[in-house]
Amino acid sequence: MAPVGPARPLAGEEGQVLLLGVGTVALVAALLLVVATATSVYLDLKHLTSLADSAAAAAADSVDYSSYYGSGVSPGAPGALTDQVVIETAQEDLGSQLRAQDGRAGGLGDVRISQAYAQDAGTAVVTLTARSQPPFLPWGILPSGGFTLTATGSAAVTSRP
């Protein structure tokens, strides 16, 4: 029988558990930062999509209803959307949205309209681009400009008989 008493650590095995613990904590912290960064970019994309939808809805709502209901929607009709009306209304709506948010939409910067047009006489399409700069990225390693996000919103003018 072996003698009973305090167990002796094997030679060269001291301190290995501490190293494993520190490594595990560092790995978990890195994973948390990656998940937080991905979530931040996703929320920025959702916010940009919301801004694009709002601008498109405002542009579709800019139809002159008296002429719209008088002649229906057809190319060239007085109630039809035009590219110029869509651009102007989308710029106004985006400007008012950004002013309400103190010029910065969450983690987004440099929000601008990259494309706005009337797809047909009754549909407005607005595409926005912005830069997303998540807060938890090591900017010395990754690009300091952040990520470019693009979102497109569309809205149609409809009528009921």
mmCIF file of C-alpha atoms in Angstrom:
data_model
loop_
_atom_site.group_PDB
_atom_site.id
_atom_site.type_symbol
_atom_site.label_atom_id
_atom_site.label_comp_id
_atom_site.label_asym_id
_atom_site.label_seq_id
_atom_site.Cartn_x
_atom_site.Cartn_y
_atom_site.Cartn_z
ATOM 1 C CA MET A 1 0.000 0.000 0.000
ATOM 2 C CA ALA A 2 1.045 3.518 -0.716
ATOM 3 C CA PRO A 3 1.491 5.895 2.209
ATOM 4 C CA VAL A 4 -1.393 8.328 2.783
ATOM 5 C CA GLY A 5 -0.466 11.967 3.087
ATOM 6 C CA PRO A 6 -0.412 15.254 1.202
ATOM 7 C CA ALA A 7 -0.108 14.800 -2.549
ATOM 8 C CA ARG A 8 3.055 16.147 -4.062
ATOM 9 C CA PRO A 9 2.793 17.993 -7.399
ATOM 10 C CA LEU A 10 4.662 16.401 -10.223
ATOM 11 C CA ALA A 11 7.894 18.095 -11.161
ATOM 12 C CA GLY A 12 7.407 20.912 -13.752
ATOM 13 C CA GLU A 13 3.603 21.069 -13.365
ATOM 14 C CA GLU A 14 3.309 24.081 -11.058
ATOM 15 C CA GLY A 15 1.435 27.161 -12.366
ATOM 16 C CA GLN A 16 -0.214 25.479 -15.356
ATOM 17 C CA VAL A 17 -3.787 25.955 -14.089
ATOM 18 C CA LEU A 18 -3.262 29.701 -13.689
ATOM 19 C CA LEU A 19 -2.057 29.963 -17.281
ATOM 20 C CA LEU A 20 -5.069 27.986 -18.504
ATOM 21 C CA GLY A 21 -7.418 30.229 -16.495
ATOM 22 C CA VAL A 22 -5.893 33.448 -17.856
ATOM 23 C CA GLY A 23 -6.076 32.084 -21.414
ATOM 24 C CA THR A 24 -9.721 31.100 -20.994
ATOM 25 C CA VAL A 25 -10.676 34.518 -19.612
ATOM 26 C CA ALA A 26 -8.878 36.232 -22.527
ATOM 27 C CA LEU A 27 -10.676 34.013 -25.059
ATOM 28 C CA VAL A 28 -14.093 34.648 -23.508
ATOM 29 C CA ALA A 29 -13.436 38.420 -23.428
ATOM 30 C CA ALA A 30 -12.394 38.379 -27.099
ATOM 31 C CA LEU A 31 -15.536 36.456 -28.054
ATOM 32 C CA LEU A 32 -17.720 38.915 -26.132
ATOM 33 C CA LEU A 33 -16.126 41.850 -27.955
ATOM 34 C CA VAL A 34 -16.632 40.169 -31.345
ATOM 35 C CA VAL A 35 -20.301 39.501 -30.568
ATOM 36 C CA ALA A 36 -20.795 43.070 -29.284
ATOM 37 C CA THR A 37 -19.169 44.481 -32.433
ATOM 38 C CA ALA A 38 -21.273 42.324 -34.757
ATOM 39 C CA THR A 39 -24.398 43.346 -32.869
ATOM 40 C CA SER A 40 -23.443 47.020 -33.132
ATOM 41 C CA VAL A 41 -22.968 46.782 -36.910
ATOM 42 C CA TYR A 42 -26.266 44.898 -37.261
ATOM 43 C CA LEU A 43 -28.143 47.548 -35.256
ATOM 44 C CA ASP A 44 -26.520 50.296 -37.347
ATOM 45 C CA LEU A 45 -27.731 48.537 -40.505
ATOM 46 C CA LYS A 46 -31.251 48.288 -39.094
ATOM 47 C CA HIS A 47 -31.182 51.985 -38.187
ATOM 48 C CA LEU A 48 -29.985 52.904 -41.694
ATOM 49 C CA THR A 49 -32.734 50.739 -43.205
ATOM 50 C CA SER A 50 -35.278 52.557 -41.047
ATOM 51 C CA LEU A 51 -33.970 55.934 -42.255
ATOM 52 C CA ALA A 52 -34.152 54.765 -45.899
ATOM 53 C CA ASP A 53 -37.713 53.498 -45.434
ATOM 54 C CA SER A 54 -38.731 56.765 -43.806
ATOM 55 C CA ALA A 55 -37.242 58.832 -46.649
ATOM 56 C CA ALA A 56 -38.934 56.642 -49.270
ATOM 57 C CA ALA A 57 -42.289 56.849 -47.469
ATOM 58 C CA ALA A 58 -42.013 60.635 -47.239
ATOM 59 C CA ALA A 59 -41.210 60.804 -50.952
ATOM 60 C CA ALA A 60 -44.174 58.585 -51.852
ATOM 61 C CA ASP A 61 -46.372 60.719 -49.616
ATOM 62 C CA SER A 62 -45.355 63.858 -51.502
ATOM 63 C CA VAL A 63 -47.814 63.119 -54.317
ATOM 64 C CA ASP A 64 -50.292 65.917 -54.919
ATOM 65 C CA TYR A 65 -53.448 64.108 -53.801
ATOM 66 C CA SER A 66 -55.938 66.384 -55.521
ATOM 67 C CA SER A 67 -54.379 65.727 -58.908
ATOM 68 C CA TYR A 68 -53.674 62.108 -57.985
ATOM 69 C CA TYR A 69 -57.287 61.242 -57.250
ATOM 70 C CA GLY A 70 -58.480 63.303 -60.152
ATOM 71 C CA SER A 71 -56.445 61.524 -62.848
ATOM 72 C CA GLY A 72 -55.020 58.328 -61.312
ATOM 73 C CA VAL A 73 -51.384 57.296 -61.424
ATOM 74 C CA SER A 74 -49.892 56.967 -64.863
ATOM 75 C CA PRO A 75 -46.596 58.185 -66.305
ATOM 76 C CA GLY A 76 -46.804 61.913 -66.878
ATOM 77 C CA ALA A 77 -50.017 62.344 -64.890
ATOM 78 C CA PRO A 78 -50.089 65.301 -62.487
ATOM 79 C CA GLY A 79 -50.140 62.954 -59.484
ATOM 80 C CA ALA A 80 -47.170 60.884 -60.655
ATOM 81 C CA LEU A 81 -43.881 60.844 -58.753
ATOM 82 C CA THR A 82 -40.827 62.316 -60.438
ATOM 83 C CA ASP A 83 -37.151 61.792 -59.704
ATOM 84 C CA GLN A 84 -36.749 65.423 -58.652
ATOM 85 C CA VAL A 85 -39.629 65.256 -56.147
ATOM 86 C CA VAL A 86 -38.292 61.998 -54.701
ATOM 87 C CA ILE A 87 -34.774 63.445 -54.280
ATOM 88 C CA GLU A 88 -35.958 66.692 -52.675
ATOM 89 C CA THR A 89 -38.409 65.031 -50.306
ATOM 90 C CA ALA A 90 -35.926 62.310 -49.310
ATOM 91 C CA GLN A 91 -33.285 64.968 -48.530
ATOM 92 C CA GLU A 92 -35.750 66.926 -46.407
ATOM 93 C CA ASP A 93 -36.859 63.822 -44.500
ATOM 94 C CA LEU A 94 -33.313 62.577 -43.923
ATOM 95 C CA GLY A 95 -32.232 66.039 -42.759
ATOM 96 C CA SER A 96 -35.108 66.277 -40.289
ATOM 97 C CA GLN A 97 -34.412 62.748 -38.998
ATOM 98 C CA LEU A 98 -30.728 63.543 -38.435
ATOM 99 C CA ARG A 99 -31.512 66.902 -36.804
ATOM 100 C CA ALA A 100 -33.845 65.102 -34.402
ATOM 101 C CA GLN A 101 -30.926 62.796 -33.516
ATOM 102 C CA ASP A 102 -28.386 65.628 -33.144
ATOM 103 C CA GLY A 103 -26.787 64.954 -36.544
ATOM 104 C CA ARG A 104 -25.665 61.431 -35.703
ATOM 105 C CA ALA A 105 -27.753 58.317 -36.167
ATOM 106 C CA GLY A 106 -26.567 55.954 -33.440
ATOM 107 C CA GLY A 107 -23.162 54.560 -34.413
ATOM 108 C CA LEU A 108 -23.558 55.812 -37.981
ATOM 109 C CA GLY A 109 -21.561 58.634 -39.464
ATOM 110 C CA ASP A 110 -21.589 60.348 -42.860
ATOM 111 C CA VAL A 111 -25.178 59.328 -43.656
ATOM 112 C CA ARG A 112 -26.026 60.405 -47.199
ATOM 113 C CA ILE A 113 -28.348 59.624 -50.058
ATOM 114 C CA SER A 114 -26.516 57.687 -52.726
ATOM 115 C CA GLN A 115 -29.537 57.183 -54.979
ATOM 116 C CA ALA A 116 -33.129 58.411 -55.038
ATOM 117 C CA TYR A 117 -35.528 58.009 -57.926
ATOM 118 C CA ALA A 118 -39.097 57.269 -58.964
ATOM 119 C CA GLN A 119 -39.112 53.655 -60.102
ATOM 120 C CA ASP A 120 -42.417 54.173 -61.829
ATOM 121 C CA ALA A 121 -45.119 56.785 -61.514
ATOM 122 C CA GLY A 122 -46.084 55.585 -58.042
ATOM 123 C CA THR A 123 -42.991 54.044 -56.360
ATOM 124 C CA ALA A 124 -40.169 55.955 -54.646
ATOM 125 C CA VAL A 125 -36.816 54.226 -54.102
ATOM 126 C CA VAL A 126 -34.163 55.693 -51.772
ATOM 127 C CA THR A 127 -30.699 54.212 -51.162
ATOM 128 C CA LEU A 128 -28.596 55.484 -48.249
ATOM 129 C CA THR A 129 -24.953 54.849 -47.406
ATOM 130 C CA ALA A 130 -23.222 55.445 -44.081
ATOM 131 C CA ARG A 131 -20.116 54.543 -42.100
ATOM 132 C CA SER A 132 -20.489 52.300 -39.070
ATOM 133 C CA GLN A 133 -17.786 52.558 -36.415
ATOM 134 C CA PRO A 134 -18.417 49.944 -33.737
ATOM 135 C CA PRO A 135 -17.074 50.962 -30.333
ATOM 136 C CA PHE A 136 -15.181 47.787 -29.415
ATOM 137 C CA LEU A 137 -12.831 47.297 -32.351
ATOM 138 C CA PRO A 138 -9.079 47.708 -32.015
ATOM 139 C CA TRP A 139 -8.680 50.513 -34.564
ATOM 140 C CA GLY A 140 -4.928 49.980 -34.735
ATOM 141 C CA ILE A 141 -5.508 46.555 -36.274
ATOM 142 C CA LEU A 142 -8.703 47.090 -38.294
ATOM 143 C CA PRO A 143 -9.456 49.962 -40.670
ATOM 144 C CA SER A 144 -10.079 53.166 -38.744
ATOM 145 C CA GLY A 145 -12.764 54.293 -41.201
ATOM 146 C CA GLY A 146 -15.148 51.603 -40.019
ATOM 147 C CA PHE A 147 -17.496 49.753 -42.326
ATOM 148 C CA THR A 148 -19.588 51.098 -45.197
ATOM 149 C CA LEU A 149 -23.256 50.163 -44.943
ATOM 150 C CA THR A 150 -25.885 50.519 -47.676
ATOM 151 C CA ALA A 151 -29.654 50.282 -47.237
ATOM 152 C CA THR A 152 -32.477 50.708 -49.734
ATOM 153 C CA GLY A 153 -36.061 51.617 -48.919
ATOM 154 C CA SER A 154 -39.008 51.802 -51.254
ATOM 155 C CA ALA A 155 -42.587 52.968 -50.874
ATOM 156 C CA ALA A 156 -45.481 52.873 -53.289
ATOM 157 C CA VAL A 157 -48.443 55.158 -53.687
ATOM 158 C CA THR A 158 -51.632 53.125 -53.588
ATOM 159 C CA SER A 159 -55.288 53.989 -53.892
ATOM 160 C CA ARG A 160 -58.511 52.206 -53.150
ATOM 161 C CA PRO A 161 -61.524 52.378 -55.379
#
